[in-house]
Coordinates of C-alpha atoms in Angstrom, one line a residue:
X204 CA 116.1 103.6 105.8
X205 CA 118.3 101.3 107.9
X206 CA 117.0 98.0 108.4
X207 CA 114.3 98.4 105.6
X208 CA 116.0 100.2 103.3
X209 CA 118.0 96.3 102.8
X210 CA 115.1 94.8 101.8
X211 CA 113.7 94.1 98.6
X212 CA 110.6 93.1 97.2
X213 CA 110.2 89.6 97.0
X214 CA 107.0 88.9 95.4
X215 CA 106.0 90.3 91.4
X216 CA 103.0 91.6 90.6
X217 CA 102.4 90.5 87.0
X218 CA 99.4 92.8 86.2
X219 CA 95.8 93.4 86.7
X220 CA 94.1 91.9 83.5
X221 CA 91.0 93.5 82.1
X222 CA 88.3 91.0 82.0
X223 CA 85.1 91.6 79.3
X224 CA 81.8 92.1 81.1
X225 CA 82.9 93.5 84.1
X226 CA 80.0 94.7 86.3
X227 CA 80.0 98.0 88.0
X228 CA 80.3 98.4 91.7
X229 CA 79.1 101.3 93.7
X230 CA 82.0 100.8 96.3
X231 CA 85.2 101.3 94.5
X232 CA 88.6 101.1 97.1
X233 CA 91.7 102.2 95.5
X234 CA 94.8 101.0 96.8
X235 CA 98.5 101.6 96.6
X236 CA 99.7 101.9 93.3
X237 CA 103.4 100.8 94.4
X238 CA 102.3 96.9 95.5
X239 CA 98.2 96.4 94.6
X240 CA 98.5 92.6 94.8
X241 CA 102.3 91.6 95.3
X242 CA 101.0 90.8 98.8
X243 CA 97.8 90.8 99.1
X244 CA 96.3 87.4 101.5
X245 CA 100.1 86.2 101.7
X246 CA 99.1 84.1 104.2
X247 CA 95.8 83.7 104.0
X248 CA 94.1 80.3 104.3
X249 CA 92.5 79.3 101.0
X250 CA 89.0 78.4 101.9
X251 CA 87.1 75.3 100.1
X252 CA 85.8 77.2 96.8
X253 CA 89.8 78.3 95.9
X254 CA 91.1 75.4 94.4
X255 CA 95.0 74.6 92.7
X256 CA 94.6 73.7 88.9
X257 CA 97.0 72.7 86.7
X258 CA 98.1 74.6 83.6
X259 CA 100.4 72.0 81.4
X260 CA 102.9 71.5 81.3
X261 CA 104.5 74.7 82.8
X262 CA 103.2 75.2 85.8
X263 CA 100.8 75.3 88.7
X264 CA 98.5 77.6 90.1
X265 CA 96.3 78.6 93.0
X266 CA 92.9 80.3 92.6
X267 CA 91.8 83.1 94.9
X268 CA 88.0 84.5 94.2
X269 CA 88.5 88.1 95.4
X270 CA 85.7 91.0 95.6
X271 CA 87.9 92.8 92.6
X272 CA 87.4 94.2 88.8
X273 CA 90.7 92.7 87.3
X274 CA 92.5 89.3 87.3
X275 CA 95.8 89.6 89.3
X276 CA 98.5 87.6 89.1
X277 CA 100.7 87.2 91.7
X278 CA 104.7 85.4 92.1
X279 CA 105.8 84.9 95.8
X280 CA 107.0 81.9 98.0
X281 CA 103.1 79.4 97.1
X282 CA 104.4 79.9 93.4
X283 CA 101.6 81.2 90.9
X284 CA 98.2 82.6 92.4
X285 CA 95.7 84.2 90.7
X286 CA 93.1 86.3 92.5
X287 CA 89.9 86.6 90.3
X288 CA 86.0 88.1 90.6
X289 CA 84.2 84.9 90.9
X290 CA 82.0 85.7 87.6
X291 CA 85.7 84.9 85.5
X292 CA 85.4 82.1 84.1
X293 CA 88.8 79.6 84.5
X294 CA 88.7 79.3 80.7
X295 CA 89.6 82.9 80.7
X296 CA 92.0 82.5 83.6
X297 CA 93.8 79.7 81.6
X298 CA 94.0 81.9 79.0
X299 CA 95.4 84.9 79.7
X300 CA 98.3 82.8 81.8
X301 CA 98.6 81.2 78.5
X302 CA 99.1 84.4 76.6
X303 CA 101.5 85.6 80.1
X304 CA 103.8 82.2 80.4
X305 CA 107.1 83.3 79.2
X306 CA 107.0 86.2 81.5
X307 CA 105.8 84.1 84.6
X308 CA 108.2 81.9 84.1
X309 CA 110.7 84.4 84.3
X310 CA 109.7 86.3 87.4
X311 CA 109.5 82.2 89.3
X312 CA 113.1 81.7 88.6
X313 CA 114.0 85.3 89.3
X314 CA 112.0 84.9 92.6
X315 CA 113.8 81.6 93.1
X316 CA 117.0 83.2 92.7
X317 CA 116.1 86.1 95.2
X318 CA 115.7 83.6 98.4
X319 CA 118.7 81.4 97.6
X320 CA 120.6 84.4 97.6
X321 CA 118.8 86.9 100.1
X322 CA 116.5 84.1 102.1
X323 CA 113.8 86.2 105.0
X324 CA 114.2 88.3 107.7
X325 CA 114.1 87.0 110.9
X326 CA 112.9 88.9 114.0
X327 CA 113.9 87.4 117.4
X328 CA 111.9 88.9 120.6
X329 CA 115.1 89.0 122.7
X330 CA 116.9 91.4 125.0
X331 CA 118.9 93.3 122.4
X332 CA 117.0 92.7 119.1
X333 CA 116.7 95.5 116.8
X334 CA 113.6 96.4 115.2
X335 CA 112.8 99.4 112.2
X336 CA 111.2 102.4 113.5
X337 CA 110.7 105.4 111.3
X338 CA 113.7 103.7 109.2
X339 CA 115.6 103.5 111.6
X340 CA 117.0 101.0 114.3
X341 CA 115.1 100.6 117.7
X342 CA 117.3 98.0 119.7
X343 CA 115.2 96.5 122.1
X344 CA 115.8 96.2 126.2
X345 CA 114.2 94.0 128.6
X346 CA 114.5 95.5 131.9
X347 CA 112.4 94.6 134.8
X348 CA 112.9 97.0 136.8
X349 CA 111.2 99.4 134.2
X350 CA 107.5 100.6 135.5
X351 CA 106.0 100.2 131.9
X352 CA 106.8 99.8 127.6
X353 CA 108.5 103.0 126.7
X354 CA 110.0 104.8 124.3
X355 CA 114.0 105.8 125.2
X356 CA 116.6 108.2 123.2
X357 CA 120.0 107.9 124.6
X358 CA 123.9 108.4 123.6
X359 CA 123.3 104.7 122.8
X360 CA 120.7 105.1 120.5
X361 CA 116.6 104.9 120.2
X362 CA 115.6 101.9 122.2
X363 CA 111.9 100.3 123.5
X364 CA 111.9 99.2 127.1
X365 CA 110.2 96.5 128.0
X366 CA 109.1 95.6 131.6
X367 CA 109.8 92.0 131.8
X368 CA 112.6 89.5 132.5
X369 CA 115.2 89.2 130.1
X370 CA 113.8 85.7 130.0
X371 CA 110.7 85.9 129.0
X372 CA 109.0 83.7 126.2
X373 CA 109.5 85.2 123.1
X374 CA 106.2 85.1 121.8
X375 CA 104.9 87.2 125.0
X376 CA 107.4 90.1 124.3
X377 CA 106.4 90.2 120.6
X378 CA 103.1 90.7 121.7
X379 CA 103.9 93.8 124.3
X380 CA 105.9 95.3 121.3
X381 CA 102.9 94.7 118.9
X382 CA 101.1 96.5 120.8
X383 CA 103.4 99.5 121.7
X384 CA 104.3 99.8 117.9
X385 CA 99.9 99.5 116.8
X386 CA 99.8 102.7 119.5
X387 CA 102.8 104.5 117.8
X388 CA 101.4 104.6 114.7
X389 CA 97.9 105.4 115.1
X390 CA 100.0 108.5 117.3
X391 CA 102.2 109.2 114.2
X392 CA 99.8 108.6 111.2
X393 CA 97.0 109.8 112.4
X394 CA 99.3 113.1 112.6
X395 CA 100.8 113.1 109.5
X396 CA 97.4 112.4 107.2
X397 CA 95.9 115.7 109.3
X398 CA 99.0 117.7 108.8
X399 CA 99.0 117.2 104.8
X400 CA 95.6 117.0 104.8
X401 CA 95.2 120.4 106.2
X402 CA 98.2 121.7 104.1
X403 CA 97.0 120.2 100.7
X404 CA 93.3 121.8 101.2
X405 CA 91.6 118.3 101.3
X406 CA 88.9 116.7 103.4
X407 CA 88.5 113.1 104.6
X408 CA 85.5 111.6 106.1
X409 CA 87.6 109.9 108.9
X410 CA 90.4 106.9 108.8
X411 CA 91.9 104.4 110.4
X412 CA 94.8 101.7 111.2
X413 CA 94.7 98.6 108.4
X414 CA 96.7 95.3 108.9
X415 CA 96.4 94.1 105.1
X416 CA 99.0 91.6 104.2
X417 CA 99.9 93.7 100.8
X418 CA 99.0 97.0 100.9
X419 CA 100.1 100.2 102.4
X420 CA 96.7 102.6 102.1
X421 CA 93.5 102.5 100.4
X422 CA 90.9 105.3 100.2
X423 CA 87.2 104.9 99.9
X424 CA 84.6 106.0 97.6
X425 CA 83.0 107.7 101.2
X426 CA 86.1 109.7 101.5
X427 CA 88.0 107.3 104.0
X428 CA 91.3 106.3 104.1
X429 CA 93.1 103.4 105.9
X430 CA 96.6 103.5 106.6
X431 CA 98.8 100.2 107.1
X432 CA 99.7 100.1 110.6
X433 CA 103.2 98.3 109.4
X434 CA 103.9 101.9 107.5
X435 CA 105.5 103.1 111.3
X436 CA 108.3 100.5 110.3
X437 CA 109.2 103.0 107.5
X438 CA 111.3 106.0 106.8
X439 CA 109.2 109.1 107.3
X440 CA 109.4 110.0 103.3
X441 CA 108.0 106.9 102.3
X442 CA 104.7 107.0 105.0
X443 CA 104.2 110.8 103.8
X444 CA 104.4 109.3 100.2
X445 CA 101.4 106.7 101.2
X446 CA 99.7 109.3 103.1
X447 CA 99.6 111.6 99.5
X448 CA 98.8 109.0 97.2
X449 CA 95.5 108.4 99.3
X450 CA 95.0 111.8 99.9
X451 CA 95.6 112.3 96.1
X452 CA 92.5 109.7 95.6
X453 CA 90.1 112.1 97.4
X454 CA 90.5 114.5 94.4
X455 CA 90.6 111.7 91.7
X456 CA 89.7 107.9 92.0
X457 CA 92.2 106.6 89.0
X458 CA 95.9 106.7 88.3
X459 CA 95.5 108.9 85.5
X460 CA 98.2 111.9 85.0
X461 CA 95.9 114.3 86.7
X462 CA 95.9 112.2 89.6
X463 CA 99.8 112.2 89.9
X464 CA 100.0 115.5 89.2
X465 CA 97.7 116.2 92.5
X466 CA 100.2 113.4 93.9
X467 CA 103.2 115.8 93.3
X468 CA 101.1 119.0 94.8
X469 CA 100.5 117.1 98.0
X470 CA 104.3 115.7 98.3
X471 CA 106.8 117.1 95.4
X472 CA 109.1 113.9 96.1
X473 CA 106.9 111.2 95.4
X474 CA 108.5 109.4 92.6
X475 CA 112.1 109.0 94.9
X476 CA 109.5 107.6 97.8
X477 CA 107.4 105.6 95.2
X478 CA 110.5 104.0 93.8
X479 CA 112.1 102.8 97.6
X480 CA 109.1 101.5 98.5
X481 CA 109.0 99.0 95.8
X482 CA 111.9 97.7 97.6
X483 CA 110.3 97.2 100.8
X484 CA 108.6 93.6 101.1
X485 CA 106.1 93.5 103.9
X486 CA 106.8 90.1 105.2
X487 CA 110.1 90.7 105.9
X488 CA 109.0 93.3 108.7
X489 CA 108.9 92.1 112.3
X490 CA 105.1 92.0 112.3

């Protein structure tokens, strides 16, 4: 996967705890199995009603009310956060980390461990930077004499022109690239989800471009599926995996062994592309 494929995930989805009394929504979004809440609101602002609490004499947490049906608990550079329906209680928050410490405790000094060692990756906006596209390295050229942002394949390798001085603030050329890599995918998803789409036999009402913080797809209980613009950063195996899993969802809204098995219809190597992309931690892309 080139640059990606050196990543690893960096944050630990403990699990999504079952809460008594849960009350039924007509709406249900499913999202990707692979990373649910590992980075969901990363770096979010927590608003006035999410406040830290103190659970002695372990550690600390953060509290994020969430339109959600389970408690999720969540490891990455804040520490502990929880991200709860607002009709939980924080007595039963409390106590399910209670009945969960040992194992947080192990995944913060594991995660602890992982940036000492590893530390995150740093994308600079310059004349020569290289960037992952479709899993492989884009180096990217700031030439102006170029007419326009385009898309070159030479001896030298795949590489994104950019009309502008090779002096240009940084933050201006990360914005052109945004942009040209936001068009790119919506060009390369959009064809991929009608390709298996039309392949697998399945329908979708429409879909569209996503720019979640911590997850990849989702599909909708109207049939419509949002695809994580940051996906055009990955190898072409691991988008087609995404692509399945919410096409998969069409047919059956759970993760239940009929749903993988439609999973495996739609792309055969899904468990090789569901196990890479555990590795892939989404703040570590350029974007």
């Amino acid at each position: 996967m080139g640059l990606v494929n050196t990543v690893k995930q960096l944050a630990f989805d403990f699990f999504n705890e079952p809460v008594k009394g849960e009350p039924k929504s007509k709406d249900r979004m499913r999202k990707q199995p692979l990373m649910p809440d590992v980075l969901s609101h990363l770096h979010e602002k927590l608003s006035q009603d999410k406040p830290s609490f103190h659970l002695t004499p372990s550690f600390s947490y953060r509290l994020e009310r969430a339109k959600r049906k389970t408690v999720g608990f969540i490891v990455d550079e804040r520490g502990v956060t929880v991200r709860a329906p607002r009709w939980v209680s924080i007595t039963e928050i409390e106590k399910m980390l209670q009945e969960k410490e040992g194992w947080i405790q192990k995944k913060l000094t594991e995660f602890s461990n992982w940036q000492k060692e590893v530390g995150l990756q740093s994308v600079r906006f310059t004349d020569g930077a290289q960037l992952p596209y479709l899993g492989r390295t884009l180096t990217l050229r700031l030439e102006p004499a170029a007419k326009a942002v385009f898309f070159s394949e030479s001896a030298r390798g795949w590489e994104l022109i950019v009309n502008t001085a090779k002096d240009t603030q940084e933050q201006r050329v990360k914005d052109w690239v945004q942009v040209w890599f936001k068009k790119e995918a919506e060009r390369y998803l959009g064809g991929r989800i009608e390709a298996m789409a039309r392949d697998s036999l399945v329908s979708f009402s429409g879909w569209g471009l996503s720019s979640a913080k911590g997850r990849w797809g989702s599909c909708s209980a109207d049939r419509r599926i949002r695809l994580n613009w940051r996906l055009i950063h990955l190898n072409p195996a691991l988008i087609d995996y995404v692509i399945a899993h919410e096409l998969a969802h069409l047919d059956e809204m759970n993760h239940s062994p009929r749903f993988w098995k439609r999973v495996g219809e739609i792309y055969p190597d899904y468990e090789n592309a569901r196990r890479a992309l555990k590795g892939v931690y989404m703040p570590t892309l350029p974007f």
